[in-house]
C-alpha positions as a printed NumPy array, in Angstrom:
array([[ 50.015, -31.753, -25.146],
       [ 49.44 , -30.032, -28.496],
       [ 45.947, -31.773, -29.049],
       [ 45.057, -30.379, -25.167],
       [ 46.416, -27.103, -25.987],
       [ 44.806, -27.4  , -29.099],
       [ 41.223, -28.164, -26.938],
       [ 41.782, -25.35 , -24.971],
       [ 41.906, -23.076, -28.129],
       [ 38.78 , -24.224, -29.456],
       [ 36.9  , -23.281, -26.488],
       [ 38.566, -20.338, -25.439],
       [ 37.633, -19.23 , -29.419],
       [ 34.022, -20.976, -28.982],
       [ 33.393, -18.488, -25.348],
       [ 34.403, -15.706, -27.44 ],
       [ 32.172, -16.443, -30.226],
       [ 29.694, -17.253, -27.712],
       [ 30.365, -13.146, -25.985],
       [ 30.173, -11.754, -29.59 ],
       [ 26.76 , -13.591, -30.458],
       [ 25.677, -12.657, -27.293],
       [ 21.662, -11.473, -27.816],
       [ 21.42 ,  -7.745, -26.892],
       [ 17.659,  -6.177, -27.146],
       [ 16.795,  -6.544, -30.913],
       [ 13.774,  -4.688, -32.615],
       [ 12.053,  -7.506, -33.402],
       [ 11.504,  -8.464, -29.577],
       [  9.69 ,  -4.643, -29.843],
       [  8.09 ,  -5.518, -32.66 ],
       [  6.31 ,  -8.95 , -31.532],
       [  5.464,  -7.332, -28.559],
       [  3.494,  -4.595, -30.199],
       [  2.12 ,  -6.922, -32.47 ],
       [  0.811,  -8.575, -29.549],
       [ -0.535,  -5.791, -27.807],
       [ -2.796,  -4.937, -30.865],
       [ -3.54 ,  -8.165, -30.798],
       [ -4.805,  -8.42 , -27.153],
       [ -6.269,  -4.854, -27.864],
       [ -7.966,  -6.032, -30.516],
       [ -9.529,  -8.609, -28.33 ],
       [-10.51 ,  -6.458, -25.393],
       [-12.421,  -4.18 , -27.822],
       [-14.73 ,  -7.019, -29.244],
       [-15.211,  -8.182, -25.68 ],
       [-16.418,  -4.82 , -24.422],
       [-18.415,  -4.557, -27.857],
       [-20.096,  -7.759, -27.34 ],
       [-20.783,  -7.075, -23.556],
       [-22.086,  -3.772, -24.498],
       [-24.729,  -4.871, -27.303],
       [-25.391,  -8.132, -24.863],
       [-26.328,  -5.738, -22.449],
       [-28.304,  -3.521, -24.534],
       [-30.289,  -5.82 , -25.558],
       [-31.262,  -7.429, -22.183],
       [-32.189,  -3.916, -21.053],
       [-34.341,  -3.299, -24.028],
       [-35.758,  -6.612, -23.686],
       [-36.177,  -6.251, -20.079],
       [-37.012,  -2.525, -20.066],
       [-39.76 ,  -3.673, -22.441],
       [-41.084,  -6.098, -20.145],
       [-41.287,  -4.419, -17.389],
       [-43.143,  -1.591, -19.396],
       [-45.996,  -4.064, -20.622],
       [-45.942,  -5.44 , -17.145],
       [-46.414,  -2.345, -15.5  ],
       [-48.882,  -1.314, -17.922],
       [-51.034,  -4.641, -17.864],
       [-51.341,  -4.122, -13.7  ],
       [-51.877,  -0.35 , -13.485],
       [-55.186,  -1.014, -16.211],
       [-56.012,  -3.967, -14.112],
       [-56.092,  -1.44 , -10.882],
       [-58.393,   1.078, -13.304],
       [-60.709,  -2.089, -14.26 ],
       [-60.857,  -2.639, -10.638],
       [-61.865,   0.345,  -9.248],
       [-64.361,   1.037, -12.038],
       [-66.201,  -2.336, -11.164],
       [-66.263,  -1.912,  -7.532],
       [-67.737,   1.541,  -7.8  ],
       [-70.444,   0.234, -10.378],
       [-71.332,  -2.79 ,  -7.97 ],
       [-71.783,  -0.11 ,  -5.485],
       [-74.301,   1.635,  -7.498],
       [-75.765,  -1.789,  -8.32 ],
       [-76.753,  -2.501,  -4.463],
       [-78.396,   0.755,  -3.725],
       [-80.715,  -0.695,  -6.424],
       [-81.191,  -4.048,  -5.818],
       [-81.918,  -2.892,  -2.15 ],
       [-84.886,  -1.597,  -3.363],
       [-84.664,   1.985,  -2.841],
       [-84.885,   2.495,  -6.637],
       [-82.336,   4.343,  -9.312],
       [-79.954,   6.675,  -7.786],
       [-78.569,   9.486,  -9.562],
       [-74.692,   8.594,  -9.801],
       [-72.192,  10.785,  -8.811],
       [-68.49 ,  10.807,  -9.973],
       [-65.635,  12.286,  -7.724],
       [-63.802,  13.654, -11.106],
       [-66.26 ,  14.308, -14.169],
       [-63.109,  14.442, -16.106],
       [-62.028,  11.165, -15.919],
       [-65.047,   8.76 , -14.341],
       [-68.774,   8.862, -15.756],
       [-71.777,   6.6  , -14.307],
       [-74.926,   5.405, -16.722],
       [-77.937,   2.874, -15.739],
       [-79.041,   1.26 , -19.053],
       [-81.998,  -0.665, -19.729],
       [-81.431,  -3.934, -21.477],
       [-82.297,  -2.116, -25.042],
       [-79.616,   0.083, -24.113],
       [-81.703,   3.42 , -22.981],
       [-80.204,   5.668, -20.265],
       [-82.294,   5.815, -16.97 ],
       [-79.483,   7.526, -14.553],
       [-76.39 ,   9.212, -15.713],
       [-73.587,  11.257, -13.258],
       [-73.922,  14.982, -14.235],
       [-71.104,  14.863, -16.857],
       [-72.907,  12.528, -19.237],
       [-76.325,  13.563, -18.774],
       [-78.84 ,  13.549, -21.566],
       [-75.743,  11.515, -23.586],
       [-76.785,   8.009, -25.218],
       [-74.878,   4.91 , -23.548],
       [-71.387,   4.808, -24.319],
       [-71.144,   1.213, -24.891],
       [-73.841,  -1.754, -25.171],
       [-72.156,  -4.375, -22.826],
       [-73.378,  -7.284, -20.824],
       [-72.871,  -7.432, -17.107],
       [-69.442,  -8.332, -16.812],
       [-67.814,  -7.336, -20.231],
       [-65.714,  -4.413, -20.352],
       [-64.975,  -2.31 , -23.378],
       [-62.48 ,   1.134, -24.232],
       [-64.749,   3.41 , -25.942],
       [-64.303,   6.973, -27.249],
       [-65.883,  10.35 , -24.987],
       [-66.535,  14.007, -25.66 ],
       [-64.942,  14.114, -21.659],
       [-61.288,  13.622, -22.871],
       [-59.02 ,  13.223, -25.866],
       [-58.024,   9.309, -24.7  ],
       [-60.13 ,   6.142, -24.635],
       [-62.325,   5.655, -21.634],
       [-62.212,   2.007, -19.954],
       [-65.824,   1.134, -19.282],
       [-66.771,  -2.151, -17.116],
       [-70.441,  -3.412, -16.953],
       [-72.2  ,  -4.716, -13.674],
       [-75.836,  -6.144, -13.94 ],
       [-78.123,  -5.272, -11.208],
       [-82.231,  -5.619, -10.828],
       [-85.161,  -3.166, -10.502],
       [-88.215,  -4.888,  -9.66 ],
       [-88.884,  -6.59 , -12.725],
       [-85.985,  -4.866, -14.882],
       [-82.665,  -5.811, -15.789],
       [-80.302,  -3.287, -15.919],
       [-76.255,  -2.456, -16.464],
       [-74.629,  -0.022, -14.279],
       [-71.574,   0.872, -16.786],
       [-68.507,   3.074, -15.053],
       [-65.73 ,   4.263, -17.593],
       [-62.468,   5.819, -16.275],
       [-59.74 ,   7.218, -18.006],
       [-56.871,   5.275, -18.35 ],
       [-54.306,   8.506, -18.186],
       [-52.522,   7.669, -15.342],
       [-51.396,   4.289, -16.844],
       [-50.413,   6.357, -20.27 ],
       [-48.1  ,   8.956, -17.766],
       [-46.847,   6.259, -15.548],
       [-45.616,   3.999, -18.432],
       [-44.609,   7.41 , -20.303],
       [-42.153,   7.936, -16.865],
       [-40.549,   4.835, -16.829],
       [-40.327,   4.639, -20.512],
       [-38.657,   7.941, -19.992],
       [-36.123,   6.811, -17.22 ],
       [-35.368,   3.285, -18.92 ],
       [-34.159,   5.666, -21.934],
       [-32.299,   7.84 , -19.955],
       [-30.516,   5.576, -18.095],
       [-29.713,   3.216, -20.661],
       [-26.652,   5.331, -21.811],
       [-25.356,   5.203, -18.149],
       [-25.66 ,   1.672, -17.819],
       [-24.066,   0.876, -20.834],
       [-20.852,   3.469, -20.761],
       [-21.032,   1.269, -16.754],
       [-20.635,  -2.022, -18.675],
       [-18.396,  -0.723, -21.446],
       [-16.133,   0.343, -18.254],
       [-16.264,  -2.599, -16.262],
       [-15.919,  -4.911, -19.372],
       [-13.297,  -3.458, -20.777],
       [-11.105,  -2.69 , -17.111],
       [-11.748,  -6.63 , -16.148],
       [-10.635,  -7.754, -19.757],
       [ -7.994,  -5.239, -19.868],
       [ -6.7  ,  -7.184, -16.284],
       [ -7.48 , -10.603, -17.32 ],
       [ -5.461, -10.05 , -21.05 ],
       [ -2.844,  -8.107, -19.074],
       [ -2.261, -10.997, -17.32 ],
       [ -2.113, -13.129, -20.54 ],
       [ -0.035, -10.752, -22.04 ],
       [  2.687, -11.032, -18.917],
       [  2.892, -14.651, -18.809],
       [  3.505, -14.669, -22.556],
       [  6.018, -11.943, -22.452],
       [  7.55 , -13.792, -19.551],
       [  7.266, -16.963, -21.506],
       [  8.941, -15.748, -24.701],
       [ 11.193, -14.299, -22.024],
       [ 12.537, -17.166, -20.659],
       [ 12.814, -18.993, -23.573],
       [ 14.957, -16.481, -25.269],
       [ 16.861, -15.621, -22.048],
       [ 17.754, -19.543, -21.811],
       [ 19.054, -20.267, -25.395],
       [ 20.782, -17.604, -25.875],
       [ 22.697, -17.674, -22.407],
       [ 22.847, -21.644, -22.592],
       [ 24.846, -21.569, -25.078],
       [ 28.327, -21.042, -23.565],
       [ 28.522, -24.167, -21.235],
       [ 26.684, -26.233, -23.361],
       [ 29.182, -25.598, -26.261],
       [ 32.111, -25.796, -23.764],
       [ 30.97 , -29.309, -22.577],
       [ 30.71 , -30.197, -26.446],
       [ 33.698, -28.793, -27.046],
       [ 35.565, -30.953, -24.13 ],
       [ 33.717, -34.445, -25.306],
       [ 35.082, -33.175, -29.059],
       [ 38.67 , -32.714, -28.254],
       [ 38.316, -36.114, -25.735],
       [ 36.893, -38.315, -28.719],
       [ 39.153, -36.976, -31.33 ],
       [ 42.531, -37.429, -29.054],
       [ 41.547, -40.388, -26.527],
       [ 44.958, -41.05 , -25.459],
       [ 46.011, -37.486, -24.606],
       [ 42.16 , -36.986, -23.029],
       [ 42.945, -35.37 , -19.144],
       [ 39.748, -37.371, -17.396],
       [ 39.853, -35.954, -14.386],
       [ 40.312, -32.739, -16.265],
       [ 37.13 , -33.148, -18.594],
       [ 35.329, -34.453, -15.278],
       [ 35.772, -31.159, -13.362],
       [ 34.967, -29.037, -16.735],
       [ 31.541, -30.918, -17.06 ],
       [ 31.185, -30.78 , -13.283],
       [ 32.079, -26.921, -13.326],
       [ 29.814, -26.558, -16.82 ],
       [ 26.885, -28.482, -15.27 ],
       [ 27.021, -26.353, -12.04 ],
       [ 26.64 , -23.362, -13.953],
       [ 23.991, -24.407, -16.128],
       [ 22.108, -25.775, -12.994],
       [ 22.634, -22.038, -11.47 ],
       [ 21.532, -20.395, -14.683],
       [ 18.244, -22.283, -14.806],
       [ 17.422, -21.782, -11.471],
       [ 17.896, -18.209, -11.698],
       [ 15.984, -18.032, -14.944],
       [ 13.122, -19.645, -13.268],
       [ 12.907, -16.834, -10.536],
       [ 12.789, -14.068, -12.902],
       [ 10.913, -16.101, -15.034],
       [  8.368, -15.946, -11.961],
       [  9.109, -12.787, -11.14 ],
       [  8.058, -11.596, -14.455],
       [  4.34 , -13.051, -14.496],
       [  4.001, -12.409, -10.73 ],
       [  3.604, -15.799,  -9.687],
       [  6.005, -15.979,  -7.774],
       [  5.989, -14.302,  -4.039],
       [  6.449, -17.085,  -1.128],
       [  4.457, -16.882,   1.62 ],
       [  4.763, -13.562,   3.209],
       [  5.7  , -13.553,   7.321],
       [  7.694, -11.419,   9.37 ],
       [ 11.289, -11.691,   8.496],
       [ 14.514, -10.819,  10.55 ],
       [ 16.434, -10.012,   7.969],
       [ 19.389,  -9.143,  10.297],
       [ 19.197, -12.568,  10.343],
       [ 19.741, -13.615,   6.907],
       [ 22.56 , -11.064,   6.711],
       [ 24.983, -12.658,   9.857],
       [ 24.537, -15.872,   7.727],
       [ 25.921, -14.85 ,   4.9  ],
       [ 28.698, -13.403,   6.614],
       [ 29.29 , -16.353,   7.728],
       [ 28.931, -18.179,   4.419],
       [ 31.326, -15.846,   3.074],
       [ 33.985, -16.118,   5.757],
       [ 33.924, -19.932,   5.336],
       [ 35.222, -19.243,   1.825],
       [ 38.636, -20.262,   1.341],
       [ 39.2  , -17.224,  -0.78 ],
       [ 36.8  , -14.678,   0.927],
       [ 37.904, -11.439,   1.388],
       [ 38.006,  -9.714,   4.782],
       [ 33.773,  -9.257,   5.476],
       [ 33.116,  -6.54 ,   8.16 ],
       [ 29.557,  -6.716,  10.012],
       [ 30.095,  -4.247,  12.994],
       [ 27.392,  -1.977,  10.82 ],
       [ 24.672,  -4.73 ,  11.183],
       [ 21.624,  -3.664,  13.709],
       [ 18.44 ,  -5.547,  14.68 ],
       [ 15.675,  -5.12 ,  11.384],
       [ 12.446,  -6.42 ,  10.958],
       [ 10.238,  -6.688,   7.48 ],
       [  7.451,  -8.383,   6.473],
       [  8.2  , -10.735,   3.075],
       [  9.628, -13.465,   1.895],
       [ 12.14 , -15.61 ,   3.208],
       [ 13.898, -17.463,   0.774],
       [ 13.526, -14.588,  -1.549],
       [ 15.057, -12.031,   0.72 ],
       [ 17.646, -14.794,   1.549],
       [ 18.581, -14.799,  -2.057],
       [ 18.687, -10.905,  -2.037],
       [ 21.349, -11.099,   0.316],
       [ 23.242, -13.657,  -1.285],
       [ 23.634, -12.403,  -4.172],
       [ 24.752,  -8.803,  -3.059],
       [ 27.342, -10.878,  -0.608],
       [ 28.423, -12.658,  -3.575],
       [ 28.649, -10.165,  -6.045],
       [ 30.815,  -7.917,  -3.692],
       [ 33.183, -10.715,  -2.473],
       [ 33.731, -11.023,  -6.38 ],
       [ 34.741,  -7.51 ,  -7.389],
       [ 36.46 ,  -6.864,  -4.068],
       [ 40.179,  -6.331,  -3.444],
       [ 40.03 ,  -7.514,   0.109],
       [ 37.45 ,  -5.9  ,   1.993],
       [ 33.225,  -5.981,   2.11 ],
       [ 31.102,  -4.56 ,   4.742],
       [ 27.491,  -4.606,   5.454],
       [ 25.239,  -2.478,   7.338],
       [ 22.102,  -2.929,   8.733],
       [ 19.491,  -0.71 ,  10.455],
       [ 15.975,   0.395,  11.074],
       [ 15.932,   4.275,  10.567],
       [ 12.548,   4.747,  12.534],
       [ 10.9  ,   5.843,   9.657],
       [  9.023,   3.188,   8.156],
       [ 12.173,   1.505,   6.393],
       [ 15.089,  -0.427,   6.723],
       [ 18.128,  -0.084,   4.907],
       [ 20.563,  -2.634,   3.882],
       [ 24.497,  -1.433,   2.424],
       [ 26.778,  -3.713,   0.837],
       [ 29.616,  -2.163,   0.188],
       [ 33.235,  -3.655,  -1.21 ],
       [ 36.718,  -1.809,  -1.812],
       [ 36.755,  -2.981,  -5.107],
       [ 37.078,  -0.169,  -8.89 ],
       [ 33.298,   0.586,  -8.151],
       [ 30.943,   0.907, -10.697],
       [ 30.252,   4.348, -13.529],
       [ 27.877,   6.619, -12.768],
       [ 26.63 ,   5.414, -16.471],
       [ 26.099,   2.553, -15.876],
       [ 24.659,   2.517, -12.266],
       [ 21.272,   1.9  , -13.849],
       [ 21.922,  -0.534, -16.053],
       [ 23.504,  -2.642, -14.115],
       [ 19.959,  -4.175, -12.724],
       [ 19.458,  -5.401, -15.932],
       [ 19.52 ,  -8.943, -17.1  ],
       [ 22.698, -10.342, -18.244],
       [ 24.914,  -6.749, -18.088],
       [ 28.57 ,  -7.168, -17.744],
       [ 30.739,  -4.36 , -16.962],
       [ 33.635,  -5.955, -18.048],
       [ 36.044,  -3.423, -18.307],
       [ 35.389,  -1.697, -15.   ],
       [ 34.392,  -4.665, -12.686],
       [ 36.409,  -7.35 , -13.912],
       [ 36.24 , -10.406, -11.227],
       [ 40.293, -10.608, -10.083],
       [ 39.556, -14.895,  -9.96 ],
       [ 38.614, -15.924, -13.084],
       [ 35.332, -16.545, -14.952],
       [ 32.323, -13.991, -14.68 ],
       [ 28.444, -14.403, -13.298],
       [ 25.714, -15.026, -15.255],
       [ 24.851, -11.471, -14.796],
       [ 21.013, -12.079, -13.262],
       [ 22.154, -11.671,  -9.885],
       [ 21.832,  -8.12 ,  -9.848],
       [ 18.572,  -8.397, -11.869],
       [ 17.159, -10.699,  -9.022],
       [ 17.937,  -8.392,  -6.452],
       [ 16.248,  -5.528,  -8.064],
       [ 13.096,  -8.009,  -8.96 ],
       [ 12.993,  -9.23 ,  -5.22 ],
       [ 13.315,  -5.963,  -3.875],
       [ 10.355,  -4.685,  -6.029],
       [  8.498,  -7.519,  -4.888],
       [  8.914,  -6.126,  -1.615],
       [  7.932,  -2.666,  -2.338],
       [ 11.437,  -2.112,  -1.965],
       [ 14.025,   0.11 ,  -3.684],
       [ 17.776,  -0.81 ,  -4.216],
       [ 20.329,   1.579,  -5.799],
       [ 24.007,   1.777,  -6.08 ],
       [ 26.696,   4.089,  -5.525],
       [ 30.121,   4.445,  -5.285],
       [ 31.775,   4.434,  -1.359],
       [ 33.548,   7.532,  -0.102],
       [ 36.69 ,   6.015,   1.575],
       [ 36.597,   6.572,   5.341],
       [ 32.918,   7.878,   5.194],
       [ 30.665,   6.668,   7.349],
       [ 28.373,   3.439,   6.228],
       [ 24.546,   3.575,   5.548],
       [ 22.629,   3.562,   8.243],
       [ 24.691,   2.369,  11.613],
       [ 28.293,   3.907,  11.424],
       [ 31.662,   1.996,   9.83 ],
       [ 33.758,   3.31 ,   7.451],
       [ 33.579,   3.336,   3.6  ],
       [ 35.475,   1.192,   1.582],
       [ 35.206,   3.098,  -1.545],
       [ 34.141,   0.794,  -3.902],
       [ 30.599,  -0.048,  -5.277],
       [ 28.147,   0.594,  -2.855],
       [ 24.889,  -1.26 ,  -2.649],
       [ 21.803,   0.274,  -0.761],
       [ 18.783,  -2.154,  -0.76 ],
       [ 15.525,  -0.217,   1.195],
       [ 12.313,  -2.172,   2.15 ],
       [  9.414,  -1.245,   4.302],
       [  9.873,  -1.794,   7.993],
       [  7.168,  -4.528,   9.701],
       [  4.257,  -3.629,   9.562],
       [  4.286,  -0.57 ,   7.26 ]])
């Protein structure tokens, strides 16, 4: 007996050194978090640099395209017109009705000449006359040459056409202004809008990178999460199985088997719990997680664990007169776990009694009370209480032995989030009436869970 009592005492003294190392929010969990969100800040301000300058230059590049382009087919449309209006002029005279004086629909930006191979002027619109030949071409060449008729170059094209026995070249020149102010315009726009477009991409870069690294940043957090969530609250069972197999090798023949076989059973339970609940907040926490949403009668899910809990052998007295019809729309096994873990965590702190109520309140929501007769729960620590792995020790302490893994809470609040839900808790007013559908208050913790109705 004194080696099994002395077994005992090592792990009751290992759980307690497992409580007091017990991981509470340190600063360096603060700190490697904000080291990583410079880090992913860092990141998302190169991107939107590099998308920025990528852009610029593909808008300069194109911008300057598109100017030369335009530019190249608006002169094309001036050589055009200047040629067919000097083929014009060159049929009147190969018809035979002899030199015609040219005319020009605006002297400021067309003139007409009829040269004579050795270049002298024979006919000349009004705006040129008595003026030498502006350019010495052969039919079909074109030239930009300088006139007293306007500051800019004039684009002159050269058409050959016969007199008789002469050869002659009917040159037209046009200004080539309207390409100058059309190219000028864009120009003009491309420059204007190019700040626009860019502050656009700088926006859109840097809100799709800021999702994407958010993301990133959630699953890593969640990661580092999880992996500091489970070795830290690990611990306890796996040094109480260690502890067990210790005491069994060093005293064999005083070794309780069926003893050590329920500890490791109990242990291995626990751990098995732990992890599983780890792995829903863990998926929780990068928003992976979710089920398949469908309507859900959650009124449902709440008779069953009334049932569940009257089953147990050492249930308390579970009251479900409150519970009316509710529909939401979610997820089942999620919601079903919601439930549970309410049911469980009153029948735990109860002194005999839990109730539950149920009911749509016509307004777009559905509320769900769980409510137990047990010390209740400090208005200081009402908030706190959703947090992962919170004890209250000293005000709730379980009347059979052994505590949670304090997540349930924490996966109630997570689910009910998930759900666009609410949950809060109070304390019970003794004899008061119960959330939502009648029954009276057990005074104890009260639990009020509130999710949108079907449909909403």
């Amino acid at each position: 007996m004194t080696g099994e009592r002395r077994g005992r005492e090592g792990v009751r003294g290992l759980r307690r050194r497992a409580v007091r190392g017990r991981r509470l929010p340190m600063v360096g969990d603060r700190g490697l978090s904000a080291v990583g969100d410079r880090r992913l800040r860092a990141v998302r301000v190169r991107a939107t640099v590099i998308a920025v300058l990528a852009v610029a230059v593909a808008m300069v590049v194109g911008g300057t395209a598109l100017v030369l382009g335009l530019r190249t087919e608006l002169s094309n449309d001036v050589r055009d017109a200047a040629r067919a209006r000097a083929r014009e002029v060159a049929r009147v005279i190969e018809a035979g009705h002899g030199v015609p004086v040219p005319r020009v629909a605006d002297p400021g930006e067309e003139f007409l000449q009829v040269v004579t191979a050795d270049g002298t002027v024979v006919a000349a619109s009004a705006n040129v006359r008595g003026r030498p030949a502006f350019a010495d071409l052969r039919p079909g060449g074109t030239a930009t040459v300088d006139t007293p008729l306007d500051e800019d170059p004039f684009l002159v094209v050269a058409v050959g056409a016969r007199d008789g026995g002469r050869e002659l070249v009917v040159l037209d020149g046009r200004t080539p202004a309207g390409v100058a102010e059309a190219t000028a315009t864009v120009t003009r726009f491309l420059l204007i809008g190019l700040p626009g477009v860019l502050a656009l991409a700088a926006a859109a870069t840097w809100t799709a990178v800021g999702r994407t690294l958010g993301r990133v940043a959630r699953a890593e957090s969640a990661q580092r999460r999880f992996v500091s969530d489970a070795s830290h609250e690990l611990r306890t069972p796996v040094a109480t199985l260690r502890q067990h197999a210790e005491v069994a090798l060093a005293h064999p023949d005083r070794a309780d088997t069926g003893a050590l076989a329920g500890t490791v059973r109990a242990e291995a339970v626990r751990m098995q719990r732990l992890v599983d609940d780890l792995l829903l907040l863990a998926r929780a926490d990068e928003r992976a997680g979710g089920g398949v949403r469908r309507p859900v009668d959650l009124d449902d899910l709440v008779l069953e664990e009334v049932r569940r809990l009257r089953a147990t052998a050492t249930a308390p007295a579970v009251d479900s007169t409150g519970v009316g019809a509710a529909r939401v729309t979610g997820d089942e096994e999620a919601l079903r776990r919601l439930v549970r873990n309410l049911g469980e965590n009153a029948a735990r702190y109860a002194r005999g009694r839990v109730a539950f109520t149920l009911g749509d309140g016509g307004d777009g929501w559905v509320r769900l009370a769980v409510e137990d007769d047990g010390p209740g729960i400090p208005p200081a620590d009402r908030e706190r209480v959703f947090d992962r792995f919170v004890r209250l020790d000293e005000a709730r302490v379980r009347n059979k032995g052994g505590g949670g893994s304090g997540l349930g809470l924490a996966i109630v609040a997570e689910v009910a989030r998930a759900h666009r839900g609410t949950v809060t808790v109070e304390r019970g007013v003794a004899g008061a009436g119960g959330a939502g559908s009648g029954g009276a208050g057990l005074g104890g913790a009260r639990f009020v869970v509130t999710l949108p109705s079907e449909g909403d």
